Amino acid sequence: MLRGLDKGQRAALLISECQQGVIDPALSPFQSLAEQAATRNIVPCIARLAQCFRDAELPVIHLHVVHRPGYPDLPRTSAIIVRSVKDQRMIAGSQDVLAVDELQPHPTDIVHARSFALVAFHGTELDAMLRHMGVQTLVAVGVSTNVAISGLSLCGSDLGYQVVVPEDCIAGASAESHEFILRNLLPLYSTVCDSDAVVQAIS
């Protein structure tokens, strides 16, 4: 049995930052991340998982970064954010913030857009929204293993959720950093598995 999905827990699929300005090689300033996402072929795996969640009538939530024009509420506290400001990226209304074609939100999906913070829980209503929907387990997919996925998983665990991370549905800035976090950090606060195990558990 898959811990986190072994007792009939209500799960939500959280698709992290699968946006054109993040993982589309033609638009992303993070070329190594875009290359890793393509090499690991995570988008088709995520799309399959998303459809399984929809078929099971479970929430599919797209966690998008969407900055306000002029970045009025954005703290310049990390290299990632500073680079976005410098390059004028991920601004509301731009192509950058759109989901990649294969992961366009369906009518029943929820798009959760945050204008600041590297982790989707910080300063947002995500926790309250999940609790209102009766969610007990988070299935975290997307990018990046280094920051958003690891941060989302750790915060989710701290907030009392079970967290499941299908490793074939995530990618990091490099194969080496992905592997290190997958082996040494994520297992401390989440259940690491593959997408087949999640499909089997929710079907």
mmCIF file with all atom_site columns, C-alpha atoms in Angstrom:
data_model
loop_
_atom_site.group_PDB
_atom_site.id
_atom_site.type_symbol
_atom_site.label_atom_id
_atom_site.label_alt_id
_atom_site.label_comp_id
_atom_site.label_asym_id
_atom_site.label_entity_id
_atom_site.label_seq_id
_atom_site.pdbx_PDB_ins_code
_atom_site.Cartn_x
_atom_site.Cartn_y
_atom_site.Cartn_z
_atom_site.occupancy
_atom_site.B_iso_or_equiv
_atom_site.pdbx_formal_charge
_atom_site.auth_seq_id
_atom_site.auth_comp_id
_atom_site.auth_asym_id
_atom_site.auth_atom_id
_atom_site.pdbx_PDB_model_num
ATOM 1   C CA . MET A 1 1   ? 0.000   0.000  0.000   1.00 0.00 ? 1   MET A CA 1
ATOM 2   C CA . LEU A 1 2   ? 1.120   3.548  -0.754  1.00 0.00 ? 2   LEU A CA 1
ATOM 3   C CA . ARG A 1 3   ? 1.484   5.644  2.404   1.00 0.00 ? 3   ARG A CA 1
ATOM 4   C CA . GLY A 1 4   ? -0.733  8.692  2.096   1.00 0.00 ? 4   GLY A CA 1
ATOM 5   C CA . LEU A 1 5   ? -3.145  6.911  -0.239  1.00 0.00 ? 5   LEU A CA 1
ATOM 6   C CA . ASP A 1 6   ? -3.645  3.721  1.767   1.00 0.00 ? 6   ASP A CA 1
ATOM 7   C CA . LYS A 1 7   ? -6.609  4.625  3.988   1.00 0.00 ? 7   LYS A CA 1
ATOM 8   C CA . GLY A 1 8   ? -9.042  6.211  1.608   1.00 0.00 ? 8   GLY A CA 1
ATOM 9   C CA . GLN A 1 9   ? -7.536  9.690  2.038   1.00 0.00 ? 9   GLN A CA 1
ATOM 10  C CA . ARG A 1 10  ? -8.887  12.392 -0.245  1.00 0.00 ? 10  ARG A CA 1
ATOM 11  C CA . ALA A 1 11  ? -6.020  13.493 -2.472  1.00 0.00 ? 11  ALA A CA 1
ATOM 12  C CA . ALA A 1 12  ? -5.338  16.503 -4.662  1.00 0.00 ? 12  ALA A CA 1
ATOM 13  C CA . LEU A 1 13  ? -2.889  16.678 -7.561  1.00 0.00 ? 13  LEU A CA 1
ATOM 14  C CA . LEU A 1 14  ? -0.730  19.811 -7.340  1.00 0.00 ? 14  LEU A CA 1
ATOM 15  C CA . ILE A 1 15  ? 0.946   20.625 -10.671 1.00 0.00 ? 15  ILE A CA 1
ATOM 16  C CA . SER A 1 16  ? 3.812   22.986 -9.910  1.00 0.00 ? 16  SER A CA 1
ATOM 17  C CA . GLU A 1 17  ? 4.943   25.652 -12.382 1.00 0.00 ? 17  GLU A CA 1
ATOM 18  C CA . CYS A 1 18  ? 4.449   23.704 -15.606 1.00 0.00 ? 18  CYS A CA 1
ATOM 19  C CA . GLN A 1 19  ? 4.305   27.020 -17.432 1.00 0.00 ? 19  GLN A CA 1
ATOM 20  C CA . GLN A 1 20  ? 5.762   28.091 -20.746 1.00 0.00 ? 20  GLN A CA 1
ATOM 21  C CA . GLY A 1 21  ? 8.156   30.582 -19.156 1.00 0.00 ? 21  GLY A CA 1
ATOM 22  C CA . VAL A 1 22  ? 9.524   27.852 -16.896 1.00 0.00 ? 22  VAL A CA 1
ATOM 23  C CA . ILE A 1 23  ? 9.817   24.596 -18.863 1.00 0.00 ? 23  ILE A CA 1
ATOM 24  C CA . ASP A 1 24  ? 9.252   25.500 -22.531 1.00 0.00 ? 24  ASP A CA 1
ATOM 25  C CA . PRO A 1 25  ? 12.780  25.491 -24.031 1.00 0.00 ? 25  PRO A CA 1
ATOM 26  C CA . ALA A 1 26  ? 11.826  28.314 -26.390 1.00 0.00 ? 26  ALA A CA 1
ATOM 27  C CA . LEU A 1 27  ? 10.852  30.655 -23.540 1.00 0.00 ? 27  LEU A CA 1
ATOM 28  C CA . SER A 1 28  ? 12.471  29.513 -20.318 1.00 0.00 ? 28  SER A CA 1
ATOM 29  C CA . PRO A 1 29  ? 15.521  31.369 -18.988 1.00 0.00 ? 29  PRO A CA 1
ATOM 30  C CA . PHE A 1 30  ? 16.234  28.218 -16.989 1.00 0.00 ? 30  PHE A CA 1
ATOM 31  C CA . GLN A 1 31  ? 17.493  26.117 -19.878 1.00 0.00 ? 31  GLN A CA 1
ATOM 32  C CA . SER A 1 32  ? 18.921  23.320 -17.737 1.00 0.00 ? 32  SER A CA 1
ATOM 33  C CA . LEU A 1 33  ? 15.565  22.918 -15.973 1.00 0.00 ? 33  LEU A CA 1
ATOM 34  C CA . ALA A 1 34  ? 13.679  22.911 -19.284 1.00 0.00 ? 34  ALA A CA 1
ATOM 35  C CA . GLU A 1 35  ? 16.118  20.317 -20.628 1.00 0.00 ? 35  GLU A CA 1
ATOM 36  C CA . GLN A 1 36  ? 15.680  18.120 -17.552 1.00 0.00 ? 36  GLN A CA 1
ATOM 37  C CA . ALA A 1 37  ? 11.887  18.324 -17.804 1.00 0.00 ? 37  ALA A CA 1
ATOM 38  C CA . ALA A 1 38  ? 12.118  17.241 -21.445 1.00 0.00 ? 38  ALA A CA 1
ATOM 39  C CA . THR A 1 39  ? 14.736  14.539 -20.834 1.00 0.00 ? 39  THR A CA 1
ATOM 40  C CA . ARG A 1 40  ? 12.740  13.049 -17.977 1.00 0.00 ? 40  ARG A CA 1
ATOM 41  C CA . ASN A 1 41  ? 9.559   13.319 -20.090 1.00 0.00 ? 41  ASN A CA 1
ATOM 42  C CA . ILE A 1 42  ? 7.541   14.541 -17.114 1.00 0.00 ? 42  ILE A CA 1
ATOM 43  C CA . VAL A 1 43  ? 4.775   16.359 -18.989 1.00 0.00 ? 43  VAL A CA 1
ATOM 44  C CA . PRO A 1 44  ? 3.075   13.248 -20.489 1.00 0.00 ? 44  PRO A CA 1
ATOM 45  C CA . CYS A 1 45  ? 3.329   11.506 -17.107 1.00 0.00 ? 45  CYS A CA 1
ATOM 46  C CA . ILE A 1 46  ? 1.698   14.481 -15.392 1.00 0.00 ? 46  ILE A CA 1
ATOM 47  C CA . ALA A 1 47  ? -1.030  14.693 -18.040 1.00 0.00 ? 47  ALA A CA 1
ATOM 48  C CA . ARG A 1 48  ? -1.870  11.021 -17.519 1.00 0.00 ? 48  ARG A CA 1
ATOM 49  C CA . LEU A 1 49  ? -1.995  11.493 -13.755 1.00 0.00 ? 49  LEU A CA 1
ATOM 50  C CA . ALA A 1 50  ? -4.183  14.592 -14.092 1.00 0.00 ? 50  ALA A CA 1
ATOM 51  C CA . GLN A 1 51  ? -6.732  12.686 -16.146 1.00 0.00 ? 51  GLN A CA 1
ATOM 52  C CA . CYS A 1 52  ? -6.780  9.885  -13.584 1.00 0.00 ? 52  CYS A CA 1
ATOM 53  C CA . PHE A 1 53  ? -7.543  12.430 -10.853 1.00 0.00 ? 53  PHE A CA 1
ATOM 54  C CA . ARG A 1 54  ? -10.316 13.991 -12.944 1.00 0.00 ? 54  ARG A CA 1
ATOM 55  C CA . ASP A 1 55  ? -11.807 10.567 -13.644 1.00 0.00 ? 55  ASP A CA 1
ATOM 56  C CA . ALA A 1 56  ? -11.793 9.875  -9.893  1.00 0.00 ? 56  ALA A CA 1
ATOM 57  C CA . GLU A 1 57  ? -13.400 13.307 -9.271  1.00 0.00 ? 57  GLU A CA 1
ATOM 58  C CA . LEU A 1 58  ? -10.396 14.451 -7.260  1.00 0.00 ? 58  LEU A CA 1
ATOM 59  C CA . PRO A 1 59  ? -8.994  18.004 -7.399  1.00 0.00 ? 59  PRO A CA 1
ATOM 60  C CA . VAL A 1 60  ? -6.404  18.960 -9.999  1.00 0.00 ? 60  VAL A CA 1
ATOM 61  C CA . ILE A 1 61  ? -4.737  22.240 -9.042  1.00 0.00 ? 61  ILE A CA 1
ATOM 62  C CA . HIS A 1 62  ? -2.245  24.128 -11.216 1.00 0.00 ? 62  HIS A CA 1
ATOM 63  C CA . LEU A 1 63  ? 0.197   26.100 -9.069  1.00 0.00 ? 63  LEU A CA 1
ATOM 64  C CA . HIS A 1 64  ? 1.310   28.991 -11.245 1.00 0.00 ? 64  HIS A CA 1
ATOM 65  C CA . VAL A 1 65  ? 3.668   31.903 -10.709 1.00 0.00 ? 65  VAL A CA 1
ATOM 66  C CA . VAL A 1 66  ? 2.041   35.093 -12.017 1.00 0.00 ? 66  VAL A CA 1
ATOM 67  C CA . HIS A 1 67  ? 3.749   38.356 -11.061 1.00 0.00 ? 67  HIS A CA 1
ATOM 68  C CA . ARG A 1 68  ? 1.960   41.691 -11.043 1.00 0.00 ? 68  ARG A CA 1
ATOM 69  C CA . PRO A 1 69  ? 3.200   44.283 -13.570 1.00 0.00 ? 69  PRO A CA 1
ATOM 70  C CA . GLY A 1 70  ? 5.988   46.272 -11.981 1.00 0.00 ? 70  GLY A CA 1
ATOM 71  C CA . TYR A 1 71  ? 6.506   43.588 -9.291  1.00 0.00 ? 71  TYR A CA 1
ATOM 72  C CA . PRO A 1 72  ? 5.124   45.802 -6.480  1.00 0.00 ? 72  PRO A CA 1
ATOM 73  C CA . ASP A 1 73  ? 4.746   42.946 -3.976  1.00 0.00 ? 73  ASP A CA 1
ATOM 74  C CA . LEU A 1 74  ? 7.778   40.883 -4.939  1.00 0.00 ? 74  LEU A CA 1
ATOM 75  C CA . PRO A 1 75  ? 10.632  40.681 -2.389  1.00 0.00 ? 75  PRO A CA 1
ATOM 76  C CA . ARG A 1 76  ? 14.060  40.616 -4.014  1.00 0.00 ? 76  ARG A CA 1
ATOM 77  C CA . THR A 1 77  ? 15.278  37.896 -1.665  1.00 0.00 ? 77  THR A CA 1
ATOM 78  C CA . SER A 1 78  ? 16.403  35.120 -3.998  1.00 0.00 ? 78  SER A CA 1
ATOM 79  C CA . ALA A 1 79  ? 18.413  34.746 -7.183  1.00 0.00 ? 79  ALA A CA 1
ATOM 80  C CA . ILE A 1 80  ? 15.357  33.289 -8.942  1.00 0.00 ? 80  ILE A CA 1
ATOM 81  C CA . ILE A 1 81  ? 13.192  36.310 -8.176  1.00 0.00 ? 81  ILE A CA 1
ATOM 82  C CA . VAL A 1 82  ? 15.937  38.802 -8.965  1.00 0.00 ? 82  VAL A CA 1
ATOM 83  C CA . ARG A 1 83  ? 16.422  37.151 -12.352 1.00 0.00 ? 83  ARG A CA 1
ATOM 84  C CA . SER A 1 84  ? 12.687  37.329 -13.103 1.00 0.00 ? 84  SER A CA 1
ATOM 85  C CA . VAL A 1 85  ? 12.641  41.047 -12.350 1.00 0.00 ? 85  VAL A CA 1
ATOM 86  C CA . LYS A 1 86  ? 15.799  41.719 -14.344 1.00 0.00 ? 86  LYS A CA 1
ATOM 87  C CA . ASP A 1 87  ? 14.466  39.865 -17.382 1.00 0.00 ? 87  ASP A CA 1
ATOM 88  C CA . GLN A 1 88  ? 10.862  41.074 -16.888 1.00 0.00 ? 88  GLN A CA 1
ATOM 89  C CA . ARG A 1 89  ? 9.513   37.530 -16.815 1.00 0.00 ? 89  ARG A CA 1
ATOM 90  C CA . MET A 1 90  ? 6.376   35.749 -15.574 1.00 0.00 ? 90  MET A CA 1
ATOM 91  C CA . ILE A 1 91  ? 4.196   38.876 -15.663 1.00 0.00 ? 91  ILE A CA 1
ATOM 92  C CA . ALA A 1 92  ? 0.392   38.566 -15.688 1.00 0.00 ? 92  ALA A CA 1
ATOM 93  C CA . GLY A 1 93  ? -0.934  38.580 -19.249 1.00 0.00 ? 93  GLY A CA 1
ATOM 94  C CA . SER A 1 94  ? 2.332   37.379 -20.807 1.00 0.00 ? 94  SER A CA 1
ATOM 95  C CA . GLN A 1 95  ? 2.897   34.097 -22.624 1.00 0.00 ? 95  GLN A CA 1
ATOM 96  C CA . ASP A 1 96  ? 5.343   33.109 -19.878 1.00 0.00 ? 96  ASP A CA 1
ATOM 97  C CA . VAL A 1 97  ? 2.616   32.423 -17.333 1.00 0.00 ? 97  VAL A CA 1
ATOM 98  C CA . LEU A 1 98  ? 0.495   30.156 -19.547 1.00 0.00 ? 98  LEU A CA 1
ATOM 99  C CA . ALA A 1 99  ? 0.490   26.412 -18.961 1.00 0.00 ? 99  ALA A CA 1
ATOM 100 C CA . VAL A 1 100 ? 2.396   24.323 -21.475 1.00 0.00 ? 100 VAL A CA 1
ATOM 101 C CA . ASP A 1 101 ? 0.088   23.016 -24.182 1.00 0.00 ? 101 ASP A CA 1
ATOM 102 C CA . GLU A 1 102 ? -0.113  19.428 -22.919 1.00 0.00 ? 102 GLU A CA 1
ATOM 103 C CA . LEU A 1 103 ? -1.168  20.594 -19.451 1.00 0.00 ? 103 LEU A CA 1
ATOM 104 C CA . GLN A 1 104 ? -3.810  23.183 -20.277 1.00 0.00 ? 104 GLN A CA 1
ATOM 105 C CA . PRO A 1 105 ? -6.243  23.375 -17.337 1.00 0.00 ? 105 PRO A CA 1
ATOM 106 C CA . HIS A 1 106 ? -9.564  21.610 -17.871 1.00 0.00 ? 106 HIS A CA 1
ATOM 107 C CA . PRO A 1 107 ? -12.833 23.300 -16.868 1.00 0.00 ? 107 PRO A CA 1
ATOM 108 C CA . THR A 1 108 ? -12.958 21.311 -13.631 1.00 0.00 ? 108 THR A CA 1
ATOM 109 C CA . ASP A 1 109 ? -9.353  22.158 -12.684 1.00 0.00 ? 109 ASP A CA 1
ATOM 110 C CA . ILE A 1 110 ? -8.324  24.999 -10.392 1.00 0.00 ? 110 ILE A CA 1
ATOM 111 C CA . VAL A 1 111 ? -5.582  27.474 -11.335 1.00 0.00 ? 111 VAL A CA 1
ATOM 112 C CA . HIS A 1 112 ? -3.914  28.874 -8.219  1.00 0.00 ? 112 HIS A CA 1
ATOM 113 C CA . ALA A 1 113 ? -1.747  31.861 -9.156  1.00 0.00 ? 113 ALA A CA 1
ATOM 114 C CA . ARG A 1 114 ? 0.691   33.452 -6.715  1.00 0.00 ? 114 ARG A CA 1
ATOM 115 C CA . SER A 1 115 ? 2.462   36.736 -7.296  1.00 0.00 ? 115 SER A CA 1
ATOM 116 C CA . PHE A 1 116 ? 5.290   36.203 -4.818  1.00 0.00 ? 116 PHE A CA 1
ATOM 117 C CA . ALA A 1 117 ? 7.034   33.449 -2.814  1.00 0.00 ? 117 ALA A CA 1
ATOM 118 C CA . LEU A 1 118 ? 8.896   30.421 -4.079  1.00 0.00 ? 118 LEU A CA 1
ATOM 119 C CA . VAL A 1 119 ? 6.555   28.024 -2.282  1.00 0.00 ? 119 VAL A CA 1
ATOM 120 C CA . ALA A 1 120 ? 2.832   27.939 -3.054  1.00 0.00 ? 120 ALA A CA 1
ATOM 121 C CA . PHE A 1 121 ? 1.701   27.893 0.589   1.00 0.00 ? 121 PHE A CA 1
ATOM 122 C CA . HIS A 1 122 ? 3.482   31.065 1.687   1.00 0.00 ? 122 HIS A CA 1
ATOM 123 C CA . GLY A 1 123 ? 1.162   34.063 1.931   1.00 0.00 ? 123 GLY A CA 1
ATOM 124 C CA . THR A 1 124 ? -1.598  32.416 -0.129  1.00 0.00 ? 124 THR A CA 1
ATOM 125 C CA . GLU A 1 125 ? -4.989  30.824 0.488   1.00 0.00 ? 125 GLU A CA 1
ATOM 126 C CA . LEU A 1 126 ? -3.863  27.398 -0.761  1.00 0.00 ? 126 LEU A CA 1
ATOM 127 C CA . ASP A 1 127 ? -4.014  25.707 2.645   1.00 0.00 ? 127 ASP A CA 1
ATOM 128 C CA . ALA A 1 128 ? -7.516  27.018 3.395   1.00 0.00 ? 128 ALA A CA 1
ATOM 129 C CA . MET A 1 129 ? -8.721  26.021 -0.075  1.00 0.00 ? 129 MET A CA 1
ATOM 130 C CA . LEU A 1 130 ? -7.412  22.462 0.299   1.00 0.00 ? 130 LEU A CA 1
ATOM 131 C CA . ARG A 1 131 ? -9.007  22.098 3.740   1.00 0.00 ? 131 ARG A CA 1
ATOM 132 C CA . HIS A 1 132 ? -12.360 23.392 2.446   1.00 0.00 ? 132 HIS A CA 1
ATOM 133 C CA . MET A 1 133 ? -12.210 20.623 -0.185  1.00 0.00 ? 133 MET A CA 1
ATOM 134 C CA . GLY A 1 134 ? -11.455 17.992 2.453   1.00 0.00 ? 134 GLY A CA 1
ATOM 135 C CA . VAL A 1 135 ? -8.016  17.212 1.043   1.00 0.00 ? 135 VAL A CA 1
ATOM 136 C CA . GLN A 1 136 ? -5.764  15.095 3.254   1.00 0.00 ? 136 GLN A CA 1
ATOM 137 C CA . THR A 1 137 ? -3.016  14.051 0.854   1.00 0.00 ? 137 THR A CA 1
ATOM 138 C CA . LEU A 1 138 ? -1.038  16.135 -1.619  1.00 0.00 ? 138 LEU A CA 1
ATOM 139 C CA . VAL A 1 139 ? 0.416   14.570 -4.752  1.00 0.00 ? 139 VAL A CA 1
ATOM 140 C CA . ALA A 1 140 ? 3.140   16.986 -5.855  1.00 0.00 ? 140 ALA A CA 1
ATOM 141 C CA . VAL A 1 141 ? 4.341   17.014 -9.477  1.00 0.00 ? 141 VAL A CA 1
ATOM 142 C CA . GLY A 1 142 ? 6.103   19.426 -11.816 1.00 0.00 ? 142 GLY A CA 1
ATOM 143 C CA . VAL A 1 143 ? 9.155   21.586 -11.161 1.00 0.00 ? 143 VAL A CA 1
ATOM 144 C CA . SER A 1 144 ? 11.489  22.082 -9.640  1.00 0.00 ? 144 SER A CA 1
ATOM 145 C CA . THR A 1 145 ? 12.802  19.311 -7.463  1.00 0.00 ? 145 THR A CA 1
ATOM 146 C CA . ASN A 1 146 ? 15.305  21.819 -6.062  1.00 0.00 ? 146 ASN A CA 1
ATOM 147 C CA . VAL A 1 147 ? 12.898  24.508 -4.858  1.00 0.00 ? 147 VAL A CA 1
ATOM 148 C CA . ALA A 1 148 ? 9.143   24.394 -5.433  1.00 0.00 ? 148 ALA A CA 1
ATOM 149 C CA . ILE A 1 149 ? 8.573   20.640 -5.104  1.00 0.00 ? 149 ILE A CA 1
ATOM 150 C CA . SER A 1 150 ? 10.817  20.206 -2.094  1.00 0.00 ? 150 SER A CA 1
ATOM 151 C CA . GLY A 1 151 ? 9.426   23.366 -0.458  1.00 0.00 ? 151 GLY A CA 1
ATOM 152 C CA . LEU A 1 152 ? 5.819   22.444 -1.202  1.00 0.00 ? 152 LEU A CA 1
ATOM 153 C CA . SER A 1 153 ? 6.332   18.958 0.206   1.00 0.00 ? 153 SER A CA 1
ATOM 154 C CA . LEU A 1 154 ? 8.030   20.150 3.375   1.00 0.00 ? 154 LEU A CA 1
ATOM 155 C CA . CYS A 1 155 ? 5.432   22.864 4.026   1.00 0.00 ? 155 CYS A CA 1
ATOM 156 C CA . GLY A 1 156 ? 2.586   20.470 3.281   1.00 0.00 ? 156 GLY A CA 1
ATOM 157 C CA . SER A 1 157 ? 3.971   17.957 5.753   1.00 0.00 ? 157 SER A CA 1
ATOM 158 C CA . ASP A 1 158 ? 4.372   20.677 8.395   1.00 0.00 ? 158 ASP A CA 1
ATOM 159 C CA . LEU A 1 159 ? 0.728   21.670 7.864   1.00 0.00 ? 159 LEU A CA 1
ATOM 160 C CA . GLY A 1 160 ? -0.450  18.139 8.544   1.00 0.00 ? 160 GLY A CA 1
ATOM 161 C CA . TYR A 1 161 ? -0.949  16.749 5.034   1.00 0.00 ? 161 TYR A CA 1
ATOM 162 C CA . GLN A 1 162 ? 0.383   13.445 3.823   1.00 0.00 ? 162 GLN A CA 1
ATOM 163 C CA . VAL A 1 163 ? 2.583   14.154 0.800   1.00 0.00 ? 163 VAL A CA 1
ATOM 164 C CA . VAL A 1 164 ? 3.216   11.816 -2.130  1.00 0.00 ? 164 VAL A CA 1
ATOM 165 C CA . VAL A 1 165 ? 5.827   12.609 -4.798  1.00 0.00 ? 165 VAL A CA 1
ATOM 166 C CA . PRO A 1 166 ? 5.856   10.466 -7.959  1.00 0.00 ? 166 PRO A CA 1
ATOM 167 C CA . GLU A 1 167 ? 9.477   10.814 -9.025  1.00 0.00 ? 167 GLU A CA 1
ATOM 168 C CA . ASP A 1 168 ? 8.816   10.319 -12.733 1.00 0.00 ? 168 ASP A CA 1
ATOM 169 C CA . CYS A 1 169 ? 6.637   13.458 -12.656 1.00 0.00 ? 169 CYS A CA 1
ATOM 170 C CA . ILE A 1 170 ? 9.251   15.907 -11.295 1.00 0.00 ? 170 ILE A CA 1
ATOM 171 C CA . ALA A 1 171 ? 12.472  17.449 -12.605 1.00 0.00 ? 171 ALA A CA 1
ATOM 172 C CA . GLY A 1 172 ? 15.248  19.590 -11.188 1.00 0.00 ? 172 GLY A CA 1
ATOM 173 C CA . ALA A 1 173 ? 17.867  22.014 -12.421 1.00 0.00 ? 173 ALA A CA 1
ATOM 174 C CA . SER A 1 174 ? 20.285  19.151 -13.042 1.00 0.00 ? 174 SER A CA 1
ATOM 175 C CA . ALA A 1 175 ? 20.239  15.382 -12.922 1.00 0.00 ? 175 ALA A CA 1
ATOM 176 C CA . GLU A 1 176 ? 22.667  15.500 -9.991  1.00 0.00 ? 176 GLU A CA 1
ATOM 177 C CA . SER A 1 177 ? 20.650  17.908 -7.837  1.00 0.00 ? 177 SER A CA 1
ATOM 178 C CA . HIS A 1 178 ? 17.424  16.040 -8.615  1.00 0.00 ? 178 HIS A CA 1
ATOM 179 C CA . GLU A 1 179 ? 18.954  12.729 -7.585  1.00 0.00 ? 179 GLU A CA 1
ATOM 180 C CA . PHE A 1 180 ? 20.445  14.119 -4.377  1.00 0.00 ? 180 PHE A CA 1
ATOM 181 C CA . ILE A 1 181 ? 17.160  15.666 -3.221  1.00 0.00 ? 181 ILE A CA 1
ATOM 182 C CA . LEU A 1 182 ? 15.199  12.590 -4.290  1.00 0.00 ? 182 LEU A CA 1
ATOM 183 C CA . ARG A 1 183 ? 17.452  10.305 -2.255  1.00 0.00 ? 183 ARG A CA 1
ATOM 184 C CA . ASN A 1 184 ? 18.282  12.443 0.762   1.00 0.00 ? 184 ASN A CA 1
ATOM 185 C CA . LEU A 1 185 ? 15.566  15.049 1.387   1.00 0.00 ? 185 LEU A CA 1
ATOM 186 C CA . LEU A 1 186 ? 12.149  14.173 -0.052  1.00 0.00 ? 186 LEU A CA 1
ATOM 187 C CA . PRO A 1 187 ? 11.885  10.805 1.768   1.00 0.00 ? 187 PRO A CA 1
ATOM 188 C CA . LEU A 1 188 ? 12.146  12.654 5.098   1.00 0.00 ? 188 LEU A CA 1
ATOM 189 C CA . TYR A 1 189 ? 8.758   14.362 4.622   1.00 0.00 ? 189 TYR A CA 1
ATOM 190 C CA . SER A 1 190 ? 7.004   12.627 1.748   1.00 0.00 ? 190 SER A CA 1
ATOM 191 C CA . THR A 1 191 ? 6.329   9.250  0.168   1.00 0.00 ? 191 THR A CA 1
ATOM 192 C CA . VAL A 1 192 ? 8.429   8.897  -2.972  1.00 0.00 ? 192 VAL A CA 1
ATOM 193 C CA . CYS A 1 193 ? 7.001   6.540  -5.593  1.00 0.00 ? 193 CYS A CA 1
ATOM 194 C CA . ASP A 1 194 ? 6.177   6.533  -9.307  1.00 0.00 ? 194 ASP A CA 1
ATOM 195 C CA . SER A 1 195 ? 3.078   7.597  -11.197 1.00 0.00 ? 195 SER A CA 1
ATOM 196 C CA . ASP A 1 196 ? 1.928   4.004  -11.764 1.00 0.00 ? 196 ASP A CA 1
ATOM 197 C CA . ALA A 1 197 ? 1.655   3.530  -8.004  1.00 0.00 ? 197 ALA A CA 1
ATOM 198 C CA . VAL A 1 198 ? -0.487  6.666  -7.691  1.00 0.00 ? 198 VAL A CA 1
ATOM 199 C CA . VAL A 1 199 ? -2.748  5.624  -10.559 1.00 0.00 ? 199 VAL A CA 1
ATOM 200 C CA . GLN A 1 200 ? -3.237  2.209  -8.973  1.00 0.00 ? 200 GLN A CA 1
ATOM 201 C CA . ALA A 1 201 ? -4.006  3.756  -5.584  1.00 0.00 ? 201 ALA A CA 1
ATOM 202 C CA . ILE A 1 202 ? -6.671  6.188  -6.806  1.00 0.00 ? 202 ILE A CA 1
ATOM 203 C CA . SER A 1 203 ? -8.267  4.106  -9.535  1.00 0.00 ? 203 SER A CA 1
#
